[in-house]
XYZ file of C-alpha atoms in Angstrom:
621
model
C 88.817 98.334 93.768
C 85.571 96.401 93.101
C 85.965 92.918 91.666
C 85.088 92.928 87.945
C 82.409 90.605 86.686
C 84.343 90.060 83.501
C 87.977 90.149 82.412
C 89.225 90.218 78.830
C 92.768 88.955 78.183
C 94.001 89.641 74.642
C 97.279 88.139 73.467
C 99.108 89.887 70.627
C 101.910 87.538 69.669
C 105.213 89.392 69.350
C 103.794 92.928 69.742
C 106.517 95.488 70.354
C 106.420 99.032 71.755
C 108.897 100.092 69.073
C 106.203 99.328 66.513
C 103.174 100.251 68.625
C 104.257 103.607 70.070
C 104.605 105.520 66.762
C 101.212 104.184 65.652
C 99.655 105.287 68.937
C 101.103 108.755 68.578
C 99.847 109.062 64.990
C 96.306 108.081 65.979
C 96.405 104.844 63.976
C 95.436 102.668 66.992
C 92.439 104.475 68.540
C 91.136 101.520 70.549
C 94.482 100.717 72.145
C 94.965 104.451 72.766
C 91.711 104.619 74.728
C 92.852 101.653 76.811
C 96.208 103.311 77.519
C 94.546 106.625 78.440
C 92.413 105.012 81.137
C 94.884 102.445 82.407
C 98.477 101.332 82.750
C 101.141 100.367 80.278
C 104.659 98.995 80.414
C 107.130 96.367 79.293
C 106.819 92.657 79.975
C 109.990 90.693 80.685
C 109.988 87.377 78.817
C 111.749 84.193 79.787
C 114.660 82.768 77.870
C 114.865 81.282 75.349
C 112.337 83.231 73.234
C 110.140 80.339 72.105
C 106.598 81.685 71.543
C 104.525 78.597 72.538
C 106.736 78.232 75.619
C 106.242 81.883 76.593
C 102.502 81.948 75.952
C 102.042 78.774 77.977
C 103.971 80.395 80.841
C 101.616 83.372 80.583
C 98.523 81.164 80.713
C 99.741 78.697 83.374
C 101.889 80.979 85.542
C 104.672 78.410 85.766
C 108.081 78.027 84.164
C 108.524 75.790 81.087
C 110.224 73.015 83.040
C 106.982 72.725 85.021
C 104.393 73.196 82.245
C 106.246 71.015 79.712
C 105.856 73.063 76.514
C 109.444 73.573 75.343
C 109.048 74.091 71.612
C 106.526 74.752 68.866
C 106.419 71.070 67.935
C 106.287 67.703 69.666
C 106.884 64.131 68.557
C 104.212 62.601 66.346
C 103.974 58.895 67.238
C 102.018 58.149 64.051
C 104.611 59.432 61.572
C 107.869 59.319 63.524
C 108.256 63.024 62.773
C 106.831 66.058 64.541
C 103.529 67.913 64.760
C 102.440 71.272 66.250
C 102.614 71.152 70.025
C 99.424 69.955 71.731
C 98.024 69.412 75.194
C 99.952 66.140 75.199
C 103.040 68.149 76.172
C 101.148 70.198 78.758
C 101.757 69.289 82.398
C 100.080 72.260 84.122
C 96.550 73.722 83.975
C 95.844 76.976 82.216
C 94.541 79.763 84.446
C 91.078 79.390 82.924
C 91.084 75.715 83.934
C 91.708 76.757 87.536
C 89.042 79.467 87.497
C 86.456 77.328 85.702
C 86.785 74.678 88.413
C 85.602 77.308 90.931
C 82.529 78.175 88.872
C 83.920 81.254 87.092
C 82.665 81.258 83.472
C 85.666 80.990 81.126
C 86.299 81.128 77.388
C 89.656 80.538 75.651
C 90.183 81.074 71.926
C 93.246 80.328 69.795
C 95.710 80.069 72.687
C 98.814 77.953 71.998
C 98.924 74.408 73.398
C 95.143 74.125 73.837
C 94.505 71.417 71.240
C 92.597 69.163 71.437
C 90.029 71.367 73.150
C 88.924 69.719 76.370
C 87.183 70.280 79.672
C 89.240 71.948 82.428
C 92.213 69.850 83.478
C 91.059 70.175 87.076
C 87.414 69.552 86.377
C 84.850 69.848 89.148
C 81.070 70.078 89.389
C 81.497 73.865 89.411
C 83.004 73.938 85.900
C 79.680 74.214 84.081
C 80.386 77.259 81.893
C 83.632 76.549 80.057
C 84.204 77.027 76.338
C 87.431 76.429 74.425
C 88.343 76.958 70.774
C 91.820 75.529 70.335
C 94.790 76.843 68.375
C 94.054 74.283 65.628
C 90.488 75.473 64.954
C 91.550 77.795 62.133
C 93.268 74.846 60.401
C 90.013 72.870 60.409
C 91.376 70.167 62.714
C 88.796 67.972 64.452
C 88.295 68.130 68.235
C 89.208 71.827 68.231
C 86.080 72.982 70.092
C 84.814 72.219 73.595
C 82.107 71.279 74.302
C 81.972 69.124 71.185
C 78.331 69.986 70.472
C 79.382 73.623 69.943
C 81.641 72.718 67.005
C 78.956 72.519 64.278
C 77.571 75.848 65.457
C 80.826 77.771 64.958
C 82.510 75.727 62.205
C 81.270 78.149 59.548
C 83.145 80.976 61.287
C 86.440 79.719 59.888
C 87.852 82.221 57.433
C 89.960 80.988 54.530
C 92.877 82.894 53.048
C 91.313 82.740 49.583
C 88.272 84.661 50.849
C 90.278 87.902 51.006
C 89.624 90.174 48.064
C 92.250 92.308 46.415
C 90.615 95.362 47.994
C 90.921 93.734 51.422
C 94.615 93.022 51.028
C 95.290 96.489 49.637
C 94.677 97.795 53.153
C 97.938 96.020 54.059
C 99.757 96.182 50.704
C 98.493 99.227 48.775
C 100.580 98.413 45.672
C 99.910 94.683 45.542
C 99.397 94.942 41.772
C 103.168 95.205 41.426
C 103.754 91.793 42.995
C 104.611 88.813 40.794
C 102.737 86.193 42.819
C 104.180 83.328 40.790
C 107.605 84.189 42.195
C 106.773 85.991 45.433
C 104.650 83.900 47.813
C 104.711 86.429 50.647
C 101.324 87.903 49.774
C 99.775 84.435 50.116
C 101.492 83.966 53.474
C 100.201 87.348 54.606
C 96.685 86.282 53.646
C 97.047 83.049 55.629
C 98.229 84.874 58.762
C 95.350 87.351 58.534
C 92.834 84.559 57.945
C 93.899 82.756 61.115
C 93.516 85.959 63.117
C 90.113 86.665 61.543
C 89.005 83.121 62.439
C 90.079 83.483 66.059
C 88.263 86.799 66.236
C 85.059 85.424 64.739
C 85.019 82.585 67.277
C 85.779 84.961 70.168
C 83.012 87.390 69.254
C 80.546 84.530 68.869
C 81.359 83.294 72.373
C 81.269 86.789 73.878
C 77.884 87.422 72.289
C 76.592 84.404 74.228
C 78.016 85.716 77.517
C 80.772 88.102 78.582
C 80.852 87.051 82.239
C 84.025 85.712 83.837
C 87.310 85.409 81.899
C 87.720 85.537 78.125
C 91.213 84.878 76.718
C 91.837 85.443 72.999
C 95.129 84.990 71.156
C 96.077 86.588 67.846
C 99.226 85.658 65.919
C 99.168 88.262 63.132
C 101.656 90.776 64.581
C 104.454 88.243 64.967
C 103.877 86.310 61.770
C 103.723 89.415 59.605
C 106.656 91.097 61.375
C 108.783 87.997 60.789
C 107.555 87.772 57.193
C 108.675 91.358 56.544
C 111.588 92.018 58.910
C 112.750 95.552 59.547
C 115.976 96.490 57.797
C 118.217 99.531 57.720
C 118.686 101.517 54.549
C 116.508 101.703 51.428
C 114.378 98.677 50.573
C 114.645 96.849 47.238
C 111.583 97.362 45.039
C 110.280 93.844 45.702
C 110.341 94.535 49.447
C 109.244 98.185 49.371
C 105.808 97.145 48.168
C 105.256 95.506 51.565
C 106.478 98.512 53.574
C 103.081 99.073 55.245
C 102.213 95.413 55.898
C 103.323 95.350 59.538
C 101.642 98.651 60.383
C 98.545 97.339 58.638
C 98.597 94.246 60.840
C 98.619 96.403 63.979
C 95.763 98.552 62.642
C 93.815 95.357 61.974
C 94.446 94.094 65.502
C 93.332 97.433 66.908
C 90.084 97.211 64.951
C 89.457 93.736 66.374
C 90.318 94.952 69.874
C 87.627 97.612 69.610
C 84.970 94.993 68.923
C 86.152 92.765 71.783
C 86.091 95.680 74.247
C 82.609 96.628 73.072
C 81.330 93.084 73.682
C 83.128 92.805 77.028
C 81.245 95.858 78.248
C 82.168 99.073 80.092
C 82.753 97.312 83.411
C 85.310 94.872 82.010
C 88.957 94.814 82.978
C 90.898 94.566 79.705
C 94.505 93.384 79.370
C 96.492 93.387 76.121
C 99.744 91.497 76.508
C 102.571 90.222 74.333
C 105.274 87.701 75.076
C 108.270 89.288 73.308
C 109.208 91.608 70.457
C 108.813 89.590 67.255
C 111.670 89.804 64.817
C 114.021 90.925 67.567
C 116.807 88.642 68.789
C 116.860 87.342 72.323
C 120.019 89.370 72.817
C 121.213 92.431 70.878
C 125.020 92.207 70.433
C 125.056 95.851 69.339
C 123.464 97.185 72.521
C 123.708 94.409 75.108
C 119.943 94.541 75.719
C 117.184 91.954 75.430
C 113.700 91.595 73.975
C 110.602 92.851 75.815
C 106.874 92.306 75.439
C 104.115 94.821 76.105
C 101.272 95.178 78.599
C 98.317 97.568 78.497
C 95.443 97.289 80.924
C 92.427 99.417 81.728
C 89.133 99.157 83.506
C 87.180 100.262 86.563
C 89.390 101.212 89.509
C 92.700 101.275 87.595
C 94.624 104.529 87.895
C 96.164 105.792 84.694
C 99.929 105.563 85.201
C 103.031 103.770 84.007
C 103.642 100.386 85.576
C 105.912 100.968 88.552
C 107.459 97.499 88.497
C 108.174 95.793 85.198
C 106.102 92.595 85.219
C 107.175 89.324 83.697
C 105.262 86.687 81.776
C 104.889 84.667 84.987
C 102.989 87.509 86.680
C 99.924 87.449 84.402
C 98.292 84.231 85.705
C 98.582 85.026 89.456
C 97.226 88.508 88.708
C 94.205 87.053 86.922
C 93.578 84.695 89.823
C 93.874 87.575 92.301
C 91.418 89.707 90.316
C 88.845 86.979 90.928
C 89.869 86.799 94.600
C 92.054 83.667 94.532
C 95.571 83.188 95.847
C 98.141 81.685 93.511
C 98.720 77.974 94.187
C 102.064 76.507 95.147
C 104.479 76.249 92.242
C 103.323 79.511 90.635
C 106.301 81.844 91.265
C 105.000 85.093 89.769
C 103.674 88.145 91.591
C 100.343 89.920 91.520
C 100.614 93.165 89.540
C 99.408 95.575 92.201
C 98.409 98.286 89.724
C 95.807 95.833 88.379
C 94.789 94.257 91.670
C 95.744 96.268 94.776
C 93.679 94.094 97.130
C 95.344 90.938 98.431
C 93.353 87.818 97.464
C 91.934 85.817 100.355
C 90.490 82.632 98.864
C 92.366 79.424 98.123
C 91.693 77.428 94.984
C 89.881 74.223 95.987
C 91.736 70.948 95.626
C 94.829 72.490 94.072
C 98.216 71.102 94.977
C 101.547 72.175 93.588
C 101.188 73.132 89.931
C 103.138 71.380 87.179
C 105.955 68.865 87.055
C 108.199 68.459 90.066
C 111.274 67.325 88.146
C 112.524 68.430 84.760
C 114.161 65.102 83.880
C 115.463 64.137 80.424
C 113.578 65.209 77.317
C 111.715 62.404 75.582
C 111.924 61.686 71.899
C 115.482 60.678 70.941
C 117.032 57.240 70.766
C 114.337 55.714 72.911
C 114.672 52.048 72.002
C 113.160 50.777 75.233
C 109.476 51.116 74.329
C 107.313 48.323 72.987
C 106.746 50.301 69.775
C 110.500 50.581 69.175
C 110.964 46.869 69.728
C 108.160 46.105 67.269
C 109.736 48.362 64.642
C 113.131 46.716 65.171
C 111.576 43.286 64.586
C 109.864 44.536 61.432
C 113.144 45.953 60.114
C 114.839 42.575 60.688
C 112.075 41.001 58.622
C 112.907 43.296 55.709
C 110.341 46.065 56.286
C 111.582 49.578 55.422
C 109.540 52.519 56.745
C 110.753 55.157 54.289
C 108.317 57.826 55.549
C 109.518 57.463 59.127
C 113.140 57.496 57.934
C 112.543 60.756 56.072
C 110.876 62.378 59.055
C 113.340 61.118 61.650
C 115.823 64.004 61.162
C 113.188 66.608 62.013
C 112.319 64.664 65.160
C 115.991 64.554 66.193
C 116.368 68.275 65.615
C 113.209 68.950 67.620
C 114.625 66.850 70.473
C 117.858 68.870 70.375
C 115.862 72.112 70.466
C 113.668 70.996 73.365
C 116.627 69.732 75.363
C 118.607 72.937 74.848
C 115.551 75.008 75.723
C 115.010 73.047 78.934
C 118.684 73.355 79.863
C 118.549 77.114 79.413
C 115.321 77.376 81.409
C 116.921 75.508 84.314
C 120.071 77.587 83.998
C 118.110 80.841 84.226
C 116.662 79.594 87.528
C 120.105 78.944 88.991
C 119.723 75.175 88.503
C 122.879 74.750 86.460
C 123.740 71.287 87.883
C 120.454 69.998 86.434
C 121.230 71.602 83.070
C 124.634 69.903 82.730
C 123.414 66.348 81.898
C 120.956 67.759 79.360
C 123.729 69.662 77.611
C 126.008 66.622 77.794
C 123.328 64.613 75.993
C 122.935 67.204 73.215
C 126.563 68.075 72.426
C 127.592 64.711 70.870
C 124.454 64.662 68.703
C 125.165 68.169 67.416
C 128.858 67.407 66.834
C 128.116 64.295 64.773
C 125.369 65.769 62.590
C 126.254 68.530 60.070
C 122.552 69.290 59.625
C 122.511 70.577 63.215
C 125.222 73.199 62.697
C 122.867 75.975 63.823
C 123.279 74.597 67.359
C 127.078 74.799 67.211
C 127.148 76.990 70.337
C 125.867 74.105 72.502
C 129.421 73.151 73.590
C 129.987 76.719 74.833
C 126.854 76.513 76.943
C 128.182 73.264 78.368
C 131.624 74.781 79.011
C 129.994 77.686 80.869
C 127.874 75.252 82.869
C 131.006 73.305 83.782
C 132.620 76.523 85.019
C 129.574 77.403 87.128
C 129.531 73.963 88.721
C 133.245 73.930 89.542
C 134.264 71.502 86.787
C 137.113 73.618 85.435
C 139.004 70.659 83.958
C 135.966 69.648 81.895
C 135.474 73.262 80.766
C 139.141 73.438 79.753
C 138.911 70.183 77.779
C 135.796 71.297 75.935
C 137.183 74.756 75.100
C 140.413 73.164 73.820
C 138.450 70.762 71.641
C 136.539 73.682 70.088
C 139.712 75.639 69.375
C 141.492 72.662 67.834
C 138.494 71.672 65.720
C 138.245 75.084 64.005
C 140.537 77.920 65.117
C 138.830 80.253 62.607
C 135.317 79.553 63.850
C 133.223 82.563 64.964
C 133.034 80.762 68.312
C 136.834 80.504 68.654
C 137.250 83.723 70.656
C 134.502 82.686 73.059
C 136.137 79.279 73.441
C 139.457 80.996 74.190
C 137.728 83.187 76.787
C 136.235 80.102 78.432
C 139.640 78.483 78.414
C 141.088 81.502 80.226
C 138.261 81.401 82.772
C 138.865 77.697 83.338
C 142.473 78.574 84.130
C 141.340 81.204 86.633
C 142.432 84.056 84.362
C 139.371 86.332 84.416
C 141.339 89.344 83.202
C 142.660 87.380 80.224
C 139.115 86.263 79.383
C 137.875 89.837 79.526
C 140.685 91.006 77.242
C 139.784 88.319 74.698
C 136.129 89.374 74.777
C 137.033 93.060 74.426
C 139.268 92.283 71.447
C 136.551 90.217 69.813
C 134.046 93.049 70.341
C 136.464 95.602 68.862
C 137.095 93.449 65.801
C 133.339 93.110 65.233
C 132.701 96.826 65.931
C 130.324 96.368 68.830
C 130.335 97.303 72.532
C 132.506 95.207 74.824
C 129.428 94.458 76.924
C 127.692 92.890 73.946
C 128.499 89.214 74.468
C 125.865 86.738 75.576
C 124.496 87.173 79.111
C 125.527 83.625 80.034
C 129.124 84.481 79.137
C 128.896 87.590 81.322
C 127.665 85.464 84.238
C 130.571 83.061 83.737
C 132.978 86.004 83.669
C 131.375 87.491 86.778
C 131.792 84.217 88.638
C 135.443 84.081 87.536
C 135.952 87.570 88.990
C 134.239 86.468 92.228
C 136.650 83.558 92.561
C 139.574 85.986 92.349
C 137.859 88.456 94.734
C 137.726 91.201 92.121
C 134.409 92.538 93.350
C 134.088 95.654 91.185
C 134.825 93.759 87.964
C 132.421 91.006 89.006
C 129.635 93.520 89.586
C 130.237 95.048 86.160
C 129.983 91.644 84.460
C 126.766 90.727 86.288
C 125.218 94.100 85.437
C 126.009 93.494 81.760
C 124.172 90.155 81.961
C 121.156 91.757 83.630
C 120.997 94.484 80.984
C 120.220 91.738 78.474
C 118.092 89.505 80.700
C 116.993 90.963 84.018
C 115.497 87.616 85.086
C 118.812 85.748 85.131
C 118.992 84.408 88.659
C 122.745 83.780 88.589
C 123.385 87.386 87.575
C 121.190 88.876 90.342
C 122.631 86.675 93.082
C 126.198 87.196 91.836
C 125.663 90.958 91.758
C 124.363 90.888 95.342
C 127.518 89.118 96.507
C 129.842 91.457 94.583
C 128.118 94.557 95.968
C 128.074 93.228 99.530
C 131.802 92.582 99.363
C 132.271 96.229 98.374
C 130.215 97.323 101.409
C 127.527 98.723 99.094
C 124.832 97.397 101.386
C 121.831 99.287 99.979
C 122.536 98.091 96.441
C 123.391 94.599 97.692
C 120.024 94.388 99.438
C 118.225 95.442 96.246
C 120.085 92.840 94.185
C 119.394 90.150 96.796
C 115.688 91.027 96.721
C 115.717 90.770 92.910
C 117.230 87.296 93.192
C 114.693 86.274 95.845
C 111.820 87.481 93.654
C 113.059 85.176 90.914
C 113.556 82.213 93.250
C 112.269 82.618 96.835
C 113.907 79.445 98.175
C 117.460 80.776 98.450
C 118.740 80.664 102.035
C 122.064 82.217 100.998
C 120.318 85.244 99.489
C 118.075 85.666 102.541
C 121.224 85.503 104.660
C 122.974 88.136 102.535
C 119.835 90.305 102.629
C 119.770 90.054 106.415
C 123.441 90.962 106.724
C 122.963 93.939 104.380
C 119.978 95.162 106.386
C 121.910 94.755 109.644
C 124.793 96.818 108.214
C 122.264 99.522 107.293
C 120.848 99.564 110.829
C 117.510 98.126 109.712
C 117.463 95.484 112.425
C 113.800 94.465 112.144
C 114.204 93.811 108.422
C 117.418 91.929 109.141
C 115.673 89.744 111.712
C 112.887 88.940 109.234
C 115.421 87.951 106.575
C 117.353 85.734 109.009
C 114.102 84.108 110.147
C 113.271 83.289 106.540
C 116.798 81.907 106.053
C 116.451 79.693 109.124
C 113.113 78.315 107.896
C 114.883 76.860 104.851
C 117.566 74.274 104.361
C 120.869 75.849 105.414
C 123.115 76.961 102.591
C 126.579 78.491 102.945
C 126.437 82.257 103.127
C 128.232 84.667 100.856
């Protein structure tokens, strides 16, 4: 396939096939339909937890959140003591356009999360002479939102304000808007704001593409997610005040399709076009009713792409290495994703110049809570002793504490999903007392269960037992009580008792027995492994993977359970899934080799054992 001269990456925040497919079939999205007809389409596996800025930054950097540093939608604001929208201050890894721009590839980025303040490529070089960035704060009118700075006056007038929409404009989304009492119902105003931001991003993107369409252009639109979450889907008839908005979400997708058509036109017929989303907005991370998880979308078309379904479901970490490969560059160290072969069948041959391992090497504790060691904290303490009362900071402190809890929990879960549970334990231990002592943080009441599960995974059964007992004694009627009892049974080595508790809880809540959280399924699977109940263990791990197929502990546990049942073909597949998620796993390479040997595939076995021996030795299954 010839290398394209230009690539267009379009991010639709929260776009969902469940919403998109009916609109495609009805002809309501003609531009996306043309892209699908000449290219590939499929699901995109997100990471957990489903935090949009975290996911979009993983898409644009190709690294996991512990490495790129964006763990939430906000970060600490040192000026107010509260929080502010997340900025480049949290970013610890370069975006893919930074890497490409440093090689001389022209790049433009518009509206992408965690790009403010707009700046030159993080890995600047003399080759980065054609780089333009309009940050995610441009639509809000924030200064320093355009790079280079001299471009800002030229495009400032492209900002579109929500009050510029006419009634006729908004009727395309809400045909019966005349029935809305806007003094009481502010949703129409919020709809206008979401559409205005998207219109602003589009105006900036088209202005930059009109200057030049060479290289990579990345544009991010937030309308699909914001409007879906503003008007969530419900079962049954809608109340009159909600029915008036029944077409708002479909209208948002039609609007995005219209904008896509203009972008594709400006990109030109030889462009490779990718439309990607990070998750399904409005959908939970885990569906208790079905035991399944959220998925994003991917559509791509262009010269040399064969029209077909994606053969292997890509993940958010696969987008950046694929973009690099399209321009002929190998992914740098620290970027764990794979090149999507349907988009780039040729193996890249060039190395990025001067690029070491991408992102942070160690997750470490999360900054921002009870940090009294800094000079600023000492100064504030001295001022308080002198009688000074910073009432603004005091009012904003609770939101900063909650943001710290969120970031710490998010980081713990990210590490956990990579099989790094021992690193997650101290993070969870730091959060649990803060949550327990603060009624305002009750929404994070499941943090102790995460910690109990982490204790079980790391062999600290006594600690898991203590924590589960504390939860049961604190509130026996809590919705979490049955899960605490199940963890208590697992801590006592009673996997069957834990499963019975979970089945009873599912029956009482009229949902499938498999529909508990994937982390609980992994804990149950590990309990079955310890008692050598291989079939039951495999069933538990499969239930976890049905909700989150990128859970490393579930894939590796399933490989062990299948191997112990002499199901060597399936064990090899599960081991390969685990290795794809985390290549540096000597135990999984060992199990893969033993499975291949049992199947008579001796060359493959030898290759797996050689890979195992090249790593630090780890006990085999």
